[in-house]
Coordinates of C-alpha atoms in Angstrom, one line a residue:
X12 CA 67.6 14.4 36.9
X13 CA 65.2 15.0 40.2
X14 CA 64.1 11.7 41.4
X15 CA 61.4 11.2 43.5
X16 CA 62.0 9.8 47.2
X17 CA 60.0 6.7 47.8
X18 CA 61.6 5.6 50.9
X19 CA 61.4 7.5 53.7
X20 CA 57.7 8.7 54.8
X21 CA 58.7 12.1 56.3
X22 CA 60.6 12.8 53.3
X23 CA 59.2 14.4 49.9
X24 CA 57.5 11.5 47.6
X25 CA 54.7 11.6 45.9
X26 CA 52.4 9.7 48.0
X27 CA 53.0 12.3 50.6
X28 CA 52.2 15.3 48.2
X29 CA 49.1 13.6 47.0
X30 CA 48.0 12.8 50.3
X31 CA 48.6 16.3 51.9
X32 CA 46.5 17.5 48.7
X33 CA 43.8 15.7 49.3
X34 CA 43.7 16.0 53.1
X35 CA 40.5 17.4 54.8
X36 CA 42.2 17.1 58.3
X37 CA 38.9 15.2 60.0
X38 CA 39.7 15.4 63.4
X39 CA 40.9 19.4 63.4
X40 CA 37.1 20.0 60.9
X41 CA 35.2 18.2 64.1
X42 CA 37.0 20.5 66.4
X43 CA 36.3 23.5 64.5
X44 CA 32.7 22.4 64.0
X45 CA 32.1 21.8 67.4
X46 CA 32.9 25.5 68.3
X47 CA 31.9 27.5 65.4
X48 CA 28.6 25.2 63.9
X49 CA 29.7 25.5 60.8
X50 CA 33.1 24.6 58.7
X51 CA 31.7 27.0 55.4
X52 CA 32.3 30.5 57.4
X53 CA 35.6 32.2 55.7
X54 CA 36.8 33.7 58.9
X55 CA 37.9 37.8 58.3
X56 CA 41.2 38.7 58.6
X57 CA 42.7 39.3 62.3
X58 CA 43.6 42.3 63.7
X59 CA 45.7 41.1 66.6
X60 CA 49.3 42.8 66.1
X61 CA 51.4 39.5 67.4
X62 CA 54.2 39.4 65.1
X63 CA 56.3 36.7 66.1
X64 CA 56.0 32.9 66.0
X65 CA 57.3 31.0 69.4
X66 CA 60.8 29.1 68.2
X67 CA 63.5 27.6 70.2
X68 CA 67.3 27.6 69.5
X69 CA 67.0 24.8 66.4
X70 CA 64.2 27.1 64.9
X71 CA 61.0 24.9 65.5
X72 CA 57.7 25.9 67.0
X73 CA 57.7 25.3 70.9
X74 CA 55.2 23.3 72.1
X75 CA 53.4 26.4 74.5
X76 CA 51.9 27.5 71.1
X77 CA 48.6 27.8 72.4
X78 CA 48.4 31.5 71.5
X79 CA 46.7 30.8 68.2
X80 CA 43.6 31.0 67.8
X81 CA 40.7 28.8 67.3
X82 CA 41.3 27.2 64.0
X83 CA 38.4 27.2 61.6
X84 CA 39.3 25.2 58.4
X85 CA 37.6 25.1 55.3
X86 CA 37.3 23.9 52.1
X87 CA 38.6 26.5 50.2
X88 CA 42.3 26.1 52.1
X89 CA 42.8 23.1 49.9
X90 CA 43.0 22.4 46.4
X91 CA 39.7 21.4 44.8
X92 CA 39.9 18.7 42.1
X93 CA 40.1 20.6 39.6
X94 CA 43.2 22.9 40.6
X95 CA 45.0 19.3 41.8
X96 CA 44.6 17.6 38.6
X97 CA 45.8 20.7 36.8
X98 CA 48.9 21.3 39.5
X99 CA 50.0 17.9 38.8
X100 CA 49.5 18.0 34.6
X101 CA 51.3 21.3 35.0
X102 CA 52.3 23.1 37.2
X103 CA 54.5 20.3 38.9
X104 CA 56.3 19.9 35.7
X105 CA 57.2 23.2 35.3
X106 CA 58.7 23.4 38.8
X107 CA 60.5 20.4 38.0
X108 CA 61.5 21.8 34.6
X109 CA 62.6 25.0 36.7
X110 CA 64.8 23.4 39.6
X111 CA 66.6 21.4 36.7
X112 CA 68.0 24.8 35.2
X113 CA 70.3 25.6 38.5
X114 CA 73.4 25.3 37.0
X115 CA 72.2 27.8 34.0
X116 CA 71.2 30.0 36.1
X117 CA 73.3 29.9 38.9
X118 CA 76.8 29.3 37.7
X119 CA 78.8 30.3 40.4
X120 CA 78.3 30.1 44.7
X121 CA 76.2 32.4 46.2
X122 CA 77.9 34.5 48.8
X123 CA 77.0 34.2 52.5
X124 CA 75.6 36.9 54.6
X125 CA 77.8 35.9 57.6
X126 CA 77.4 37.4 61.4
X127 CA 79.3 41.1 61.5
X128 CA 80.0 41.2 58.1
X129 CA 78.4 43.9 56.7
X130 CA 77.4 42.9 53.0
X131 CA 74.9 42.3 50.4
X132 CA 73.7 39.6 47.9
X133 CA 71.2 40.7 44.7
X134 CA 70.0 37.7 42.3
X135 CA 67.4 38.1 39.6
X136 CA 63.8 36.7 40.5
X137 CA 64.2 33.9 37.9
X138 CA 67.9 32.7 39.9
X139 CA 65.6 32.7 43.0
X140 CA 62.5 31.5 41.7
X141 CA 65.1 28.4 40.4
X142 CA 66.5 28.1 44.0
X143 CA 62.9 28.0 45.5
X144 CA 61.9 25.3 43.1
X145 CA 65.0 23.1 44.3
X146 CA 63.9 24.2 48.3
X147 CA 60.5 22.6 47.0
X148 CA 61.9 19.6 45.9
X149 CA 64.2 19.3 48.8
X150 CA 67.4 19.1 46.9
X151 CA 69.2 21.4 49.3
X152 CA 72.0 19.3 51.9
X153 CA 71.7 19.6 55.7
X154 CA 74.5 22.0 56.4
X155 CA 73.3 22.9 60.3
X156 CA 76.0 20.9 62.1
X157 CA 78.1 23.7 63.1
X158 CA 77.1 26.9 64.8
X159 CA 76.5 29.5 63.6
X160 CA 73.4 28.1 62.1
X161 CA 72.0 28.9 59.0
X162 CA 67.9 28.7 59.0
X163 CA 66.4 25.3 57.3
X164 CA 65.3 26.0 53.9
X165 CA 63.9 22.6 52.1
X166 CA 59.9 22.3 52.1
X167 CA 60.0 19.3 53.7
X168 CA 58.4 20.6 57.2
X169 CA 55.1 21.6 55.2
X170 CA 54.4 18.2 53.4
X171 CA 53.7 16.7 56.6
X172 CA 52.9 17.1 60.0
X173 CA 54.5 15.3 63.6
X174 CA 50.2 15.1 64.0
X175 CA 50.2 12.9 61.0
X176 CA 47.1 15.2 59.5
X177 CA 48.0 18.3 56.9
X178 CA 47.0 21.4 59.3
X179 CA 45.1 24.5 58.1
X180 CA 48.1 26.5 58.6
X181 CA 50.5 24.4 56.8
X182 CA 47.8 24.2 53.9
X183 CA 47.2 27.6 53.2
X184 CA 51.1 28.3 52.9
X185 CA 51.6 25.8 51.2
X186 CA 48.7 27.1 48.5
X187 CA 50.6 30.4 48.7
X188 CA 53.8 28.8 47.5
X189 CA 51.8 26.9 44.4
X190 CA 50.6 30.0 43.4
X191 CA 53.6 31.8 43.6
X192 CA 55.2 28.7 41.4
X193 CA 52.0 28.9 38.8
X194 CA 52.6 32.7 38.1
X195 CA 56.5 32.3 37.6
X196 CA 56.4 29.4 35.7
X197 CA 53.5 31.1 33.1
X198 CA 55.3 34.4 33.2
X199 CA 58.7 34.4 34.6
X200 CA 59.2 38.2 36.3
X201 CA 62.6 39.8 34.8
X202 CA 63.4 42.0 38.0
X203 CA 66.2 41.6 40.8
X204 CA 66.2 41.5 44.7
X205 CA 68.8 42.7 46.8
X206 CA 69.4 41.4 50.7
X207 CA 71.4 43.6 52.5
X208 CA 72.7 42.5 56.0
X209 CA 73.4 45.8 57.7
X210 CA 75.5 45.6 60.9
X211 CA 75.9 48.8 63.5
X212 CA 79.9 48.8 64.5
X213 CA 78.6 51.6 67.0
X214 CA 76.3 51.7 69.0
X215 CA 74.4 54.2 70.6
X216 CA 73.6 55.7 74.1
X217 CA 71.4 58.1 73.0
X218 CA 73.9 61.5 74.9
X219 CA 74.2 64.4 73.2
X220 CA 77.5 64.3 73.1
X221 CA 77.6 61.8 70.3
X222 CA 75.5 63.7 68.3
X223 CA 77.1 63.8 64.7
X224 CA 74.2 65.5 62.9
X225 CA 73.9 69.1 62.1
X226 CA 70.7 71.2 62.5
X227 CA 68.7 71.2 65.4
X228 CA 67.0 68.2 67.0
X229 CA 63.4 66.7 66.5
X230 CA 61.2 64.0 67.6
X231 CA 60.2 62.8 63.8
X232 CA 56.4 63.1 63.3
X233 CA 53.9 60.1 63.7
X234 CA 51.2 58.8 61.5
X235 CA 49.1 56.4 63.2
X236 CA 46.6 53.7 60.9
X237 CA 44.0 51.1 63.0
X238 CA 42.3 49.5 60.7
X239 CA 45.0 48.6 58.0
X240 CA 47.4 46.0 57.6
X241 CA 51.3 47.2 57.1
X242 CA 51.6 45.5 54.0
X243 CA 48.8 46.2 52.1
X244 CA 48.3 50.2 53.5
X245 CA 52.5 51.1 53.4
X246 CA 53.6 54.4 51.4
X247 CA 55.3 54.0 48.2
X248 CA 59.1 54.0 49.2
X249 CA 58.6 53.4 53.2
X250 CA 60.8 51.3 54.7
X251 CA 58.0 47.9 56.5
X252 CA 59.6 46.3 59.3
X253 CA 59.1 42.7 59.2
X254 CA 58.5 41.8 63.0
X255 CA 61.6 38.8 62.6
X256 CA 62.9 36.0 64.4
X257 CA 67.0 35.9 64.9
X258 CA 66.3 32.7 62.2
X259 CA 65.2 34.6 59.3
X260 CA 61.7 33.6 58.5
X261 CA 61.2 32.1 61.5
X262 CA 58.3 29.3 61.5
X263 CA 57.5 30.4 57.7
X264 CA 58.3 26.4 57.1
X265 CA 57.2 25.2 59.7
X266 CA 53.5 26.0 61.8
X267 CA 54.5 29.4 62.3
X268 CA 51.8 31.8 60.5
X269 CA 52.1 35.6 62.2
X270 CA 53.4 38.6 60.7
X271 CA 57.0 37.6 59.3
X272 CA 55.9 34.2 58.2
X273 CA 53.0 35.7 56.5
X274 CA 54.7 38.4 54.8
X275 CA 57.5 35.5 53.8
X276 CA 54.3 33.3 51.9
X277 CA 52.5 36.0 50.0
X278 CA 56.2 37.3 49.1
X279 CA 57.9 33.8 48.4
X280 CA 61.2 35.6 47.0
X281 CA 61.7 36.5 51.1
X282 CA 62.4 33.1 51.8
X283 CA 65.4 32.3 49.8
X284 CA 66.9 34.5 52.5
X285 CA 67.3 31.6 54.6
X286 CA 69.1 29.8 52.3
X287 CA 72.0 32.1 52.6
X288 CA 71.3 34.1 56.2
X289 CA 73.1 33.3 59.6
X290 CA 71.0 34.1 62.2
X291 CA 70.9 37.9 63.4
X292 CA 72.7 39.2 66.5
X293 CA 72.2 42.2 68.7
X294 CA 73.4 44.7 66.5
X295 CA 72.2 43.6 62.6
X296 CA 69.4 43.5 60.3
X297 CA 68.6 42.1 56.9
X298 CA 67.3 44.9 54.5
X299 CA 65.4 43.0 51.2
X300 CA 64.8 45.1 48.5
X301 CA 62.9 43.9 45.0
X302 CA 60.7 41.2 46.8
X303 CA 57.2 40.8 45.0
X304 CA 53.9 40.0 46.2
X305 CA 52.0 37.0 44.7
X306 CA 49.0 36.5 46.7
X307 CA 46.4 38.5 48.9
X308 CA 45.1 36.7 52.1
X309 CA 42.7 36.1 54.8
X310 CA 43.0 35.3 58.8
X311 CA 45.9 35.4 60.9
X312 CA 47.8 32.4 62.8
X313 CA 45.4 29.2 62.3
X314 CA 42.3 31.3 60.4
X315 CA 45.0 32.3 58.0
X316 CA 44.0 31.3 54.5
X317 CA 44.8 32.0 50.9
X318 CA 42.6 34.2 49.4
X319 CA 43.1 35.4 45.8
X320 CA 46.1 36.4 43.1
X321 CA 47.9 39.6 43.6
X322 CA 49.2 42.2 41.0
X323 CA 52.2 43.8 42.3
X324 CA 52.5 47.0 40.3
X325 CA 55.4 48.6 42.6
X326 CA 57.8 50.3 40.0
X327 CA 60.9 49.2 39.6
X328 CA 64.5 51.3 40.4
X329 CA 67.2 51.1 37.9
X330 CA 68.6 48.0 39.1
X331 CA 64.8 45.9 38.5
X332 CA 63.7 46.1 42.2
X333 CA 60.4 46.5 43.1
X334 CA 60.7 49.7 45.0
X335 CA 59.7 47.6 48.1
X336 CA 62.1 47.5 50.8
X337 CA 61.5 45.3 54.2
X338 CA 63.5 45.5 57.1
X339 CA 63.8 42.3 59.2
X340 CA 64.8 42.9 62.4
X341 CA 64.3 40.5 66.2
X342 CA 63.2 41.6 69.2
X343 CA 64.3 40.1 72.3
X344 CA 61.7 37.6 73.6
X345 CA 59.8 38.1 76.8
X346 CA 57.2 34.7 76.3
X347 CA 57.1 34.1 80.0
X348 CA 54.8 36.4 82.4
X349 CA 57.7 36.1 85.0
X350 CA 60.5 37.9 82.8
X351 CA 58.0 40.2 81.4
X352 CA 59.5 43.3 83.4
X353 CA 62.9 42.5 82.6
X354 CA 62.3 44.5 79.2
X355 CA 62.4 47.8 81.3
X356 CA 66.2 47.6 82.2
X357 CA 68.4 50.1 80.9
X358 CA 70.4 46.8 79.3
X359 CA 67.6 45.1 77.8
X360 CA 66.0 48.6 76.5
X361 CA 69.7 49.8 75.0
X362 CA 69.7 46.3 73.2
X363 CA 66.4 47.2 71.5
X364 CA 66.9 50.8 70.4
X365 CA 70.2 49.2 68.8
X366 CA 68.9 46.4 67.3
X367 CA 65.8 49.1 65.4
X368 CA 68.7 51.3 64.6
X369 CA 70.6 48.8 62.7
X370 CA 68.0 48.4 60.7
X371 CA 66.4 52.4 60.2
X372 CA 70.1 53.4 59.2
X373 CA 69.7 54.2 55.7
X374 CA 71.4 51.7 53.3
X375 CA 74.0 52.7 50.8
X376 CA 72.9 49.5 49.0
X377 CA 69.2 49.5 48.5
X378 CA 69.2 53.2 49.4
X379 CA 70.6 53.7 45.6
X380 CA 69.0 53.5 42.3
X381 CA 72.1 51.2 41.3
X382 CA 72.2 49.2 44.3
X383 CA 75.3 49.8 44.6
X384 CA 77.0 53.6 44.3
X385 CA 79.9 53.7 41.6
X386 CA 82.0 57.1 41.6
X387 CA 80.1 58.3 38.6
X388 CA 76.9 58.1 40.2
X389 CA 77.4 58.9 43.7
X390 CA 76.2 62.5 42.8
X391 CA 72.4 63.0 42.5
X392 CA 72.1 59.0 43.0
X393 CA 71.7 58.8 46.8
X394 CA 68.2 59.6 48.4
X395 CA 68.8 62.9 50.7
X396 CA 65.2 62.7 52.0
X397 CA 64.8 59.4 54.1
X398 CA 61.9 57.7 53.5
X399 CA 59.3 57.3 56.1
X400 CA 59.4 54.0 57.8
X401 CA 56.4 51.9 58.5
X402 CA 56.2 50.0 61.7
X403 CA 54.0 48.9 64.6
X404 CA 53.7 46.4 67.6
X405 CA 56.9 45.3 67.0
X406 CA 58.0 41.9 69.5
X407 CA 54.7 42.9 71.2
X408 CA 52.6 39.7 70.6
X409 CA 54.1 35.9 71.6
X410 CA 57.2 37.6 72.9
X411 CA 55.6 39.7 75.5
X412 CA 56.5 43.1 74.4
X413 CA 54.8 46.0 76.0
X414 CA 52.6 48.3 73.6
X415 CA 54.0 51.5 74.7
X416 CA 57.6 50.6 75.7
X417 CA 57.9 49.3 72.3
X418 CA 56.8 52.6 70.8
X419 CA 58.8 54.5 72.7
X420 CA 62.2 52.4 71.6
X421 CA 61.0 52.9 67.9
X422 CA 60.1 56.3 68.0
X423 CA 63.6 57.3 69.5
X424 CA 65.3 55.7 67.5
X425 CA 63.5 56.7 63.8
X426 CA 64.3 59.8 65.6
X427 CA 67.9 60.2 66.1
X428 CA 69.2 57.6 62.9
X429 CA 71.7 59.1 60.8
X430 CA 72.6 61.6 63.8
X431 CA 74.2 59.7 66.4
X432 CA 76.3 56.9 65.6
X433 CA 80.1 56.6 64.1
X434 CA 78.6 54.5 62.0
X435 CA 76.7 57.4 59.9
X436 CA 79.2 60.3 60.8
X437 CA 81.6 58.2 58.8
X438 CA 79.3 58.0 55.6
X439 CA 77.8 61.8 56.1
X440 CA 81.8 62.9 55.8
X441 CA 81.5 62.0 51.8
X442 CA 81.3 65.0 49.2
X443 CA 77.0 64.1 49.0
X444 CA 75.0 66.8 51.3
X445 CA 74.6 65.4 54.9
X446 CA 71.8 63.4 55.5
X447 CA 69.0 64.9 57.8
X448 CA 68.3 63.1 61.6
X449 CA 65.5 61.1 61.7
X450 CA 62.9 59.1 59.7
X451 CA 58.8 59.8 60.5
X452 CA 56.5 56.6 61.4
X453 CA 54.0 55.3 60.0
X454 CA 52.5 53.4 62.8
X455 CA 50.1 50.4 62.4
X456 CA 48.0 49.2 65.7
X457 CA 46.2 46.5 63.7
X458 CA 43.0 47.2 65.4
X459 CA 43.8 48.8 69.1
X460 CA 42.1 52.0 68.9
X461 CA 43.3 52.9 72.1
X462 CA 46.8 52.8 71.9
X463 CA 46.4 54.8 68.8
X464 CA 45.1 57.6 70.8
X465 CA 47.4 57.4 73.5
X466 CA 50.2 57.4 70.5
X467 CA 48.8 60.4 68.8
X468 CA 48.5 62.3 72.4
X469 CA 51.5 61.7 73.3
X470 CA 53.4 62.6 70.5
X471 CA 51.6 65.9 70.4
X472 CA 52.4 66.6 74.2
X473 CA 56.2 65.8 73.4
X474 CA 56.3 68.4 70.2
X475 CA 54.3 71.1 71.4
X476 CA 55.9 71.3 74.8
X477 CA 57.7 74.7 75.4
X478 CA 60.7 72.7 76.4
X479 CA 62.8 70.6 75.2
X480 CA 63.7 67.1 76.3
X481 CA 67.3 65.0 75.3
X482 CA 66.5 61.8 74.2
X483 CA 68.7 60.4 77.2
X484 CA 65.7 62.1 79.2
X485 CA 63.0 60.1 78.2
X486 CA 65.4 56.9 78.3
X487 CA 65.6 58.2 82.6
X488 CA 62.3 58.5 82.7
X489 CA 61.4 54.6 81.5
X490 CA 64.3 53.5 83.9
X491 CA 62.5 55.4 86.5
X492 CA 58.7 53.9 85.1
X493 CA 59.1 50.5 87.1
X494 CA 58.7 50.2 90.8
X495 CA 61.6 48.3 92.3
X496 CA 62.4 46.6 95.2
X497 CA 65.4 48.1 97.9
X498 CA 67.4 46.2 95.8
X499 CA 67.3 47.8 92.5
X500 CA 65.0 44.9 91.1
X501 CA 61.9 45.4 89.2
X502 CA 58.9 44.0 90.8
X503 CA 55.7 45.7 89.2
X504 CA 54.4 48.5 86.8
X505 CA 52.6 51.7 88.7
X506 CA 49.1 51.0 89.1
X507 CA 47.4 54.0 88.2
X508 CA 49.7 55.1 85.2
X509 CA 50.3 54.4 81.9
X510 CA 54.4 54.8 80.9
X511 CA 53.2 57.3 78.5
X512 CA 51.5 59.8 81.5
X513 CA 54.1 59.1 83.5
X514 CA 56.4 60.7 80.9
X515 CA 54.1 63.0 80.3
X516 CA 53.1 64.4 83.7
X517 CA 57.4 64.0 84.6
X518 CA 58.0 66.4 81.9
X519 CA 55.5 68.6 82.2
X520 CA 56.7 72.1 82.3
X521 CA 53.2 73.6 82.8
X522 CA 52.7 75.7 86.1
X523 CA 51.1 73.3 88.3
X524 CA 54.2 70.9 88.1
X525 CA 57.0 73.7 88.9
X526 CA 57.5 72.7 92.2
X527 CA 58.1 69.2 91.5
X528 CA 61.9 69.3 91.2
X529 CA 62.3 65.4 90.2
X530 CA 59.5 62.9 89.2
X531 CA 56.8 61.7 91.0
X532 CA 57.8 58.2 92.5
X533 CA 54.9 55.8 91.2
X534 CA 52.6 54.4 94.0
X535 CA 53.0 50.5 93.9
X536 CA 50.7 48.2 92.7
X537 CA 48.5 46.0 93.9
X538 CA 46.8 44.5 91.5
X539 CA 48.6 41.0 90.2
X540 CA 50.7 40.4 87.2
X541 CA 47.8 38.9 85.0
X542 CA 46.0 42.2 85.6
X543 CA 48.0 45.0 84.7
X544 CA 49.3 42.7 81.6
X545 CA 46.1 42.5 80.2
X546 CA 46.4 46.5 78.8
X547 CA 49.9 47.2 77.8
X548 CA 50.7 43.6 77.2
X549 CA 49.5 41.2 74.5
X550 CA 48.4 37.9 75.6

C-alpha cells in the first residue's frame, strides 16, 4: 500500500502538498503588485510564438530563463478552500485508489521506445491514467544513471520549488493535472493512445535525383492563422507539431510553461511519454495519437493559468483514438546571440529539414484506422490523401530560430515528404496506390501579422512564377542569404533584405531581372547584431 514520505522535505509528503496548496507566494504577489497595481487582473492569453523551454543536458531549466515574462499571479491559480477540502476528501483518494490498481492494469512491461528503433507503444487511457497517478505519487525508481537517458517522470519537481515558495507556473500545472485526475477518476475515458517513435533511415538532400514520387512536383499550398492558437484552431485530422525538446516534454515538470509543456498539461496523457521515451536524435520524432484534452487555459510562460474544463469531442478511429495526432519533434538550439547565424549552414539547415521530415512522413501506425495494418485490412485502410499538417514558429522563440528560415525548412519539407526518401519509396512499392508528395500547412504566427503577410506573398510569388525552381534551388539560395567573410564564415544577414526577397528577387524570371545571370550578392550590414535580430529573430 502507498505510504506517505515523512522524511525527506523535497520529497512527496503531505505537509509539502498542503503547504504548496495553500501557498500565496508573498514575495512573487509583491513583485507582481509593484508593476502591475493590482494582483486581481486575469492576464489574456499571449501571443508570443516561443515554443521551447531553456534545458540543459540533465533536462532542467537553465538559469538564463529570463525570457518569461512578467509574472502576474492571482488568486484563482490556486485552490480556494473549498476545491482543497474537497481534493483532499476526494479526489486524493481516488488517485490513491487508482495508482494501487497497477498491477491490474498493467500486467506485463511496457516496451521502450529506444533511439533508432523504429516502434510503437498504444495503452488504454485508464493503463495511463493509472501510471500518471503512480508518477503523482512518486512511486517511479530513478533509472537515469546510464546514458541514454530517459526523461524524469515523478511529480516531485512541482510540489516544491529550489525558491522554497510554490511559483505561479508550477501552480497552475499543477491545477491542470488535478483536474485532469478529478475527471478520470468521476468518469474514467474507455479510449487508447498510440506513441509512435518514427525514425528516417534516409535522409534527404533535397536533388532530384532521389525523387521517388510519381506525378509532377509542387510546393504544397499554405494557410496562414494570426490570431489563433494551434491547439484550439487545428483541422479535424491535421497533423499539430508540438515545438519539443530532445527530452520529451521538456520542462512540463519542472518551470518550463511554453508551447510543448503547455500542450503536455492541458493533455496530461502526453506526459506518460516520458516514462517510456529516450531522448530524440537528429533523425526521429514521437507521433502520439488518442491524447485527450482536459482543460482550456489562459497566459503563456509565467501568466499561464488554468482556466476552465474542456470537452474533447474528437471522434474516435477504430482502435479508440481521439483522431488527434501530435508530432513532437526538436529543433536545434541557437539560445546565444553569438551562434545565432550558425543556423544558416548548409549542415545545420540539412539537419532541420531531416529532423521535420521524420516527423511529416506519414505513419503506417497512427496513419491506420487499426493502428496497426494486418493483411486483411491493408486495402481501403490506409489514408491516400495526407492530412494537412498544422505548424508554426517552430524552435523560433528561446532557441533563437529565425521566423523565415524556419518557414522555409518546413515548407520544403511538407513539400517533398513521401517523394524523396528510401524510406517512403520502400513503403509506396506495396500493392496500396502510391501516396501523393507533399502535405499543405496550416501555419500559426500567434500574433505576428507581418510575417503572415510576408508568408502569404511569398508563397504566391513561388506558385505563380512561370518557372520552375528544384527544391535544391531554394536550399542555394539560403546558403547564398548570409554575407560571409573571405573565409567562408558567416558574419551578418544583408541589411536591406529579408531572406524571403532575396529568394524572391534571385528567382525572379520577370524581364527586368534577365540580365542578372547569378544572384545579387547582398550588400553588408552595418547595423549590429541586436538590431537586425530584433525582426526575424525572437528575443
Amino acid at each position: 500500500m502507498l505510504q506517505w514520505n515523512e522524511g525527506d522535505s523535497a520529497s512527496w509528503n503531505i505537509s509539502a502538498l498542503e503547504d504548496f496548496l495553500d501557498s500565496r507566494a508573498t514575495t512573487e504577489v509583491a513583485a507582481a503588485l509593484s508593476l502591475s497595481g493590482s494582483a486581481n487582473t486575469t492576464p489574456p492569453r499571449m501571443v508570443e510564438p516561443d515554443g521551447d523551454m531553456r534545458m540543459n543536458e540533465d533536462n532542467k531549466a537553465t538559469s538564463n530563463c529570463d525570457y518569461y515574462h512578467t509574472q502576474v499571479l492571482t488568486d484563482a491559480q490556486f485552490l480556494s478552500p473549498t476545491e482543497r477540502d474537497r481534493f483532499f476528501k476526494v479526489v486524493l483518494p481516488k488517485i490513491q485508489e487508482l495508482a494501487l490498481r497497477l498491477p491490474e492494469l498493467v500486467r506485463k512491461p511496457i516496451p521502450f521506445l529506444k533511439q533508432q528503433q523504429d516502434s510503437a507503444v498504444t495503452l488504454s487511457q485508464e493503463q495511463i491514467a493509472c501510471l500518471l497517478a503512480n508518477a503523482f505519487f512518486c512511486t517511479f525508481p530513478c533509472r537515469n544513471t546510464t546514458l541514454p537517458r530517459y526523461p524524469s517522470i515523478n511529480f516531485s519537481s512541482l510540489f516544491y520549488s529550489e525558491e522554497g515558495t510554490c511559483t505561479s507556473t508550477n501552480a497552475a500545472k499543477l491545477r491542470c493535472l488535478l483536474h485532469y485526475f478529478d475527471r478520470v477518476t468521476t468518469s474514467m475515458p474507455d479510449g487508447a493512445v498510440t506513441f509512435h517513435r518514427q525514425v528516417l533511415k534516409t535522409p534527404v538532400t533535397l536533388t532530384a535525383a532521389e525523387r521517388d514520387a510519381t506525378g509532377d512536383f509542387r510546393y504544397v499550398n499554405v494557410k496562414v492563422d494570426i490570431d489563433n492558437p494551434l491547439e484550439d484552431d487545428a483541422p479535424l485530422g491535421a497533423l499539430q507539431l508540438d515545438f519539443a525538446n530532445k527530452v520529451i516534454g521538456g520542462g512540463v515538470l519542472d518551470r518550463g510553461a511554453v508551447q510543448e509543456e503547455i500542450r503536455f498539461v492541458i493533455c496530461p496523457e502526453l506526459i506518460i511519454s516520458r516514462l517510456f521515451t529516450q531522448q530524440l536524435q537528429d533523425n526521429e520524432a514521437l507521433l502520439i495519437k488518442g491524447a485527450e484534452r482536459f482543460s482550456n487555459y489562459n497566459g503563456y510562460a509565467r501568466t499561464f493559468e488554468w482556466h476552465s474544463d474542456h470537452v474533447d469531442t474528437t471522434p474516435r478511429d477504430k482502435l479508440g483514438r481521439r483522431r488527434t495526432e501530435i508530432c513532437a519533434i526538436d529543433a536545434l538550439p541557437f539560445k546565444f546571440k553569438d551562434r545565432r547565424l550558425e543556423q544558416f549552414g548548409e549542415e545545420y539547415l540539412m539537419r532541420e529539414i531531416n529532423k521535420a521530415l521524420a516527423g511529416f512522413r506519414l505513419s503506417p501506425i497512427t496513419n491506420s484506422e487499426w493502428g496497426m495494418l494486418r493483411p486483411e485490412q491493408e486495402e481501403g485502410s490506409r489514408l491516400q490523401v495526407a492530412s494537412l499538417i498544422a505548424t508554426g514558429n517552430w524552435g523560433c522563440g528561446a532557441f533563437g530560430g529565425h521566423l523565415q528560415l524556419k518557414f522555409l525548412i518546413q515548407w520544403m519539407a511538407a513539400s517533398v515528404c513521401a517523394g524523396y526518401t528510401r524510406d517512403d519509396a520502400a513503403s509506396n512499392s506495396t500493392k496500396n496506390k502510391k501516396m501523393s508528395m507533399g502535405r499543405d500547412l496550416i501555419y500559426y504566427t500567434y500574433g505576428l501579422d507581418e510575417l503572415g503577410v510576408e508568408i502569404e506573398d511569398f508563397v504566391k510569388t513561388m506558385q505563380t512564377t512561370t518557372q520552375f525552381y528544384e527544391p535544391e534551388r531554394i536550399m542555394e539560395m539560403i546558403l547564398q542569404y548570409p554575407i560571409k567573410s573571405s573565409r567562408g564564415r558567416i558574419i551578418s544577414l544583408p541589411e536591406k533584405q529579408s531572406l524571403f526577397e532575396y529568394i524572391m528577387n534571385a528567382l525572379d524570371p520577370s524581364p527586368s531581372n534577365d540580365s542578372l545571370e547569378s544572384p545579387p550578392l547582398p550588400v553588408a550590414s552595418t547595423l549590429s547584431f541586436e538590431t537586425y535580430t530584433s525582426s526575424y529573430f525572437q528575443s
